[in-house]
Amino acid sequence: MDLDDLSNSVVDAIEAKKYDQAEKLCQRLLNEYPEVFDGHQRLAMLREAQGRFQEAAHHYEKVLEMMMKNPQGVDQETIQYITE
């Protein structure tokens, strides 16, 4: 599964409230694509859906750190979403 398919499958699992499956997919994202912020972003989304807001904030901070280190290809809309 490529990055986009894997990342989108996390969103699908979260929307279906299949949190265990989403967790596994997030871990796979983090392991297979450690240099890409998708794993942390999706894990933050999962934690939000679970009501674990402090953990979600931690992962959003990781996303921002990664964006600051490598801002190429990061659109303003994504930055705005993360910072809100």
XYZ file of N, CA and C in Angstrom:
252
model
N 0.860 -1.182 0.000
C 0.000 0.000 0.000
C 0.899 1.236 0.000
N 0.606 2.177 -0.900
C 1.430 3.383 -0.946
C 0.991 4.381 0.125
N 1.755 5.462 0.270
C 1.525 6.446 1.322
C 0.101 7.001 1.297
N -0.354 7.435 0.136
C -1.695 8.034 0.051
C -2.789 7.044 0.430
N -2.698 5.818 -0.081
C -3.715 4.805 0.235
C -3.716 4.475 1.724
N -2.522 4.344 2.287
C -2.402 4.028 3.705
C -2.962 5.163 4.559
N -2.587 6.388 4.219
C -3.057 7.557 4.959
C -4.576 7.685 4.869
N -5.121 7.495 3.682
C -6.574 7.581 3.493
C -7.310 6.452 4.214
N -6.681 5.286 4.291
C -7.333 4.174 4.982
C -7.455 4.449 6.480
N -6.538 5.236 7.047
C -6.655 5.632 8.455
C -7.899 6.499 8.634
N -8.076 7.460 7.738
C -9.243 8.344 7.812
C -10.523 7.527 7.714
N -10.554 6.587 6.784
C -11.736 5.734 6.630
C -12.016 4.950 7.908
N -10.977 4.413 8.524
C -11.153 3.632 9.752
C -11.656 4.519 10.895
N -11.128 5.735 10.984
C -11.581 6.660 12.033
C -13.049 7.000 11.823
N -13.423 7.319 10.595
C -14.810 7.678 10.303
C -15.762 6.521 10.591
N -15.275 5.280 10.423
C -16.087 4.090 10.708
C -16.015 3.698 12.189
N -15.288 4.506 12.970
C -15.094 4.251 14.408
C -14.396 2.918 14.678
N -13.551 2.519 13.741
C -12.726 1.313 13.899
C -11.357 1.759 14.418
N -11.352 2.143 15.688
C -10.166 2.781 16.258
C -8.972 1.838 16.389
N -9.207 0.569 16.666
C -8.089 -0.382 16.753
C -7.406 -0.528 15.393
N -8.210 -0.613 14.349
C -7.666 -0.718 13.003
C -6.921 0.565 12.644
N -7.489 1.709 12.978
C -6.844 2.989 12.689
C -5.507 3.092 13.409
N -5.455 2.621 14.645
C -4.209 2.629 15.431
C -3.125 1.827 14.725
N -3.479 0.635 14.268
C -2.514 -0.223 13.568
C -2.028 0.434 12.280
N -2.944 1.044 11.561
C -2.570 1.720 10.317
C -1.669 2.930 10.590
N -1.943 3.647 11.669
C -1.087 4.782 12.049
C 0.326 4.302 12.358
N 0.421 3.208 13.097
C 1.743 2.668 13.428
C 2.481 2.237 12.167
N 1.744 1.679 11.232
C 2.345 1.285 9.959
C 2.848 2.516 9.202
N 2.048 3.580 9.198
C 2.475 4.834 8.570
C 3.765 5.345 9.205
N 3.811 5.358 10.526
C 4.992 5.852 11.236
C 6.215 4.988 10.942
N 6.026 3.689 10.825
C 7.148 2.776 10.563
C 7.629 2.826 9.117
N 6.693 2.856 8.179
C 7.057 2.791 6.766
C 7.415 4.148 6.169
N 6.898 5.214 6.746
C 7.141 6.569 6.221
C 7.497 7.528 7.358
N 8.602 7.254 8.075
C 8.944 8.075 9.242
C 9.279 9.526 8.912
N 9.685 9.787 7.681
C 10.077 11.142 7.291
C 8.891 12.010 6.860
N 7.710 11.410 6.782
C 6.508 12.105 6.341
C 5.599 12.330 7.551
N 4.974 13.502 7.618
C 4.181 13.849 8.799
C 2.812 13.179 8.868
N 2.418 12.475 7.836
C 1.089 11.854 7.793
C 0.811 10.962 9.005
N 1.793 10.185 9.425
C 1.584 9.279 10.556
C 1.179 10.024 11.810
N 1.878 11.110 12.103
C 1.544 11.899 13.290
C 0.224 12.640 13.104
N -0.024 13.119 11.892
C -1.278 13.835 11.652
C -2.476 12.895 11.816
N -2.363 11.710 11.272
C -3.464 10.749 11.379
C -3.624 10.258 12.822
N -2.506 10.091 13.528
C -2.588 9.686 14.927
C -3.240 10.787 15.757
N -2.962 12.032 15.430
C -3.618 13.150 16.120
C -5.119 13.127 15.852
N -5.500 12.867 14.612
C -6.924 12.776 14.276
C -7.594 11.649 15.062
N -6.905 10.519 15.152
C -7.442 9.383 15.896
C -7.627 9.747 17.361
N -6.612 10.352 17.956
C -6.699 10.720 19.375
C -7.823 11.722 19.613
N -8.019 12.651 18.685
C -9.145 13.595 18.795
C -10.474 12.849 18.798
N -10.607 11.908 17.857
C -11.849 11.132 17.746
C -12.103 10.326 19.010
N -11.038 9.924 19.686
C -11.152 9.150 20.919
C -11.337 10.043 22.147
N -11.280 11.361 21.941
C -11.411 12.282 23.064
C -10.134 12.426 23.873
N -9.016 12.000 23.317
C -7.719 12.061 23.994
C -6.961 13.284 23.467
N -7.443 14.447 23.868
C -7.011 15.709 23.268
C -5.567 16.084 23.572
N -5.086 15.764 24.749
C -3.702 16.092 25.095
C -2.739 15.303 24.202
N -3.047 14.041 23.974
C -2.227 13.225 23.085
C -2.325 13.728 21.649
N -3.512 14.151 21.245
C -3.690 14.711 19.899
C -2.814 15.941 19.731
N -2.808 16.809 20.733
C -1.995 18.031 20.664
C -0.515 17.689 20.522
N -0.072 16.668 21.227
C 1.331 16.240 21.136
C 1.682 15.852 19.699
N 0.802 15.109 19.051
C 1.076 14.667 17.677
C 0.973 15.834 16.684
N 0.067 16.764 16.920
C 0.015 17.954 16.070
C 1.298 18.772 16.204
N 1.866 18.825 17.409
C 3.147 19.514 17.595
C 4.246 18.839 16.786
N 4.239 17.505 16.755
C 5.215 16.762 15.963
C 5.055 17.091 14.473
N 3.807 17.201 14.035
C 3.550 17.555 12.631
C 4.151 18.922 12.319
N 3.912 19.897 13.195
C 4.453 21.241 12.979
C 5.975 21.235 12.955
N 6.596 20.482 13.851
C 8.057 20.369 13.855
C 8.553 19.838 12.513
N 7.911 18.798 12.029
C 8.318 18.195 10.759
C 8.122 19.167 9.602
N 7.031 19.941 9.644
C 6.771 20.925 8.590
C 7.828 22.030 8.595
N 8.226 22.440 9.778
C 9.221 23.508 9.881
C 10.589 23.047 9.382
N 10.905 21.784 9.608
C 12.183 21.234 9.146
C 12.213 21.069 7.637
N 11.051 20.803 7.059
C 10.972 20.566 5.623
C 9.698 21.204 5.070
N 9.717 22.535 4.862
C 8.490 23.236 4.459
C 8.089 23.063 2.987
N 8.953 22.476 2.154
C 8.614 22.293 0.750
C 7.395 21.382 0.619
N 6.467 21.825 -0.184
C 5.288 21.027 -0.459
C 4.201 21.112 0.597
N 4.405 21.922 1.627
C 3.385 22.076 2.662
C 2.526 23.276 2.298
N 1.234 23.045 2.140
C 0.358 24.144 1.751
C -0.161 24.886 2.982
N -0.561 26.111 2.778
C -1.023 26.985 3.855
C -2.262 26.426 4.550
N -3.108 25.773 3.787
C -4.326 25.193 4.338
C -4.014 24.141 5.405
N -3.008 23.308 5.134
C -2.605 22.288 6.098
C -2.053 22.926 7.360
N -1.216 23.920 7.203
C -0.657 24.619 8.369
C -1.766 25.238 9.203
N -2.727 25.870 8.560
C -3.837 26.486 9.263
C -4.650 25.438 10.028
N -4.910 24.300 9.405
C -5.664 23.234 10.055
C -4.935 22.738 11.304
N -3.636 22.538 11.188
C -2.839 22.007 12.292
C -2.780 23.001 13.462
N -2.649 24.264 13.159
C -2.482 25.265 14.217
C -3.799 25.627 14.898
N -4.908 25.317 14.288
C -6.206 25.605 14.915
C -6.514 24.513 15.885
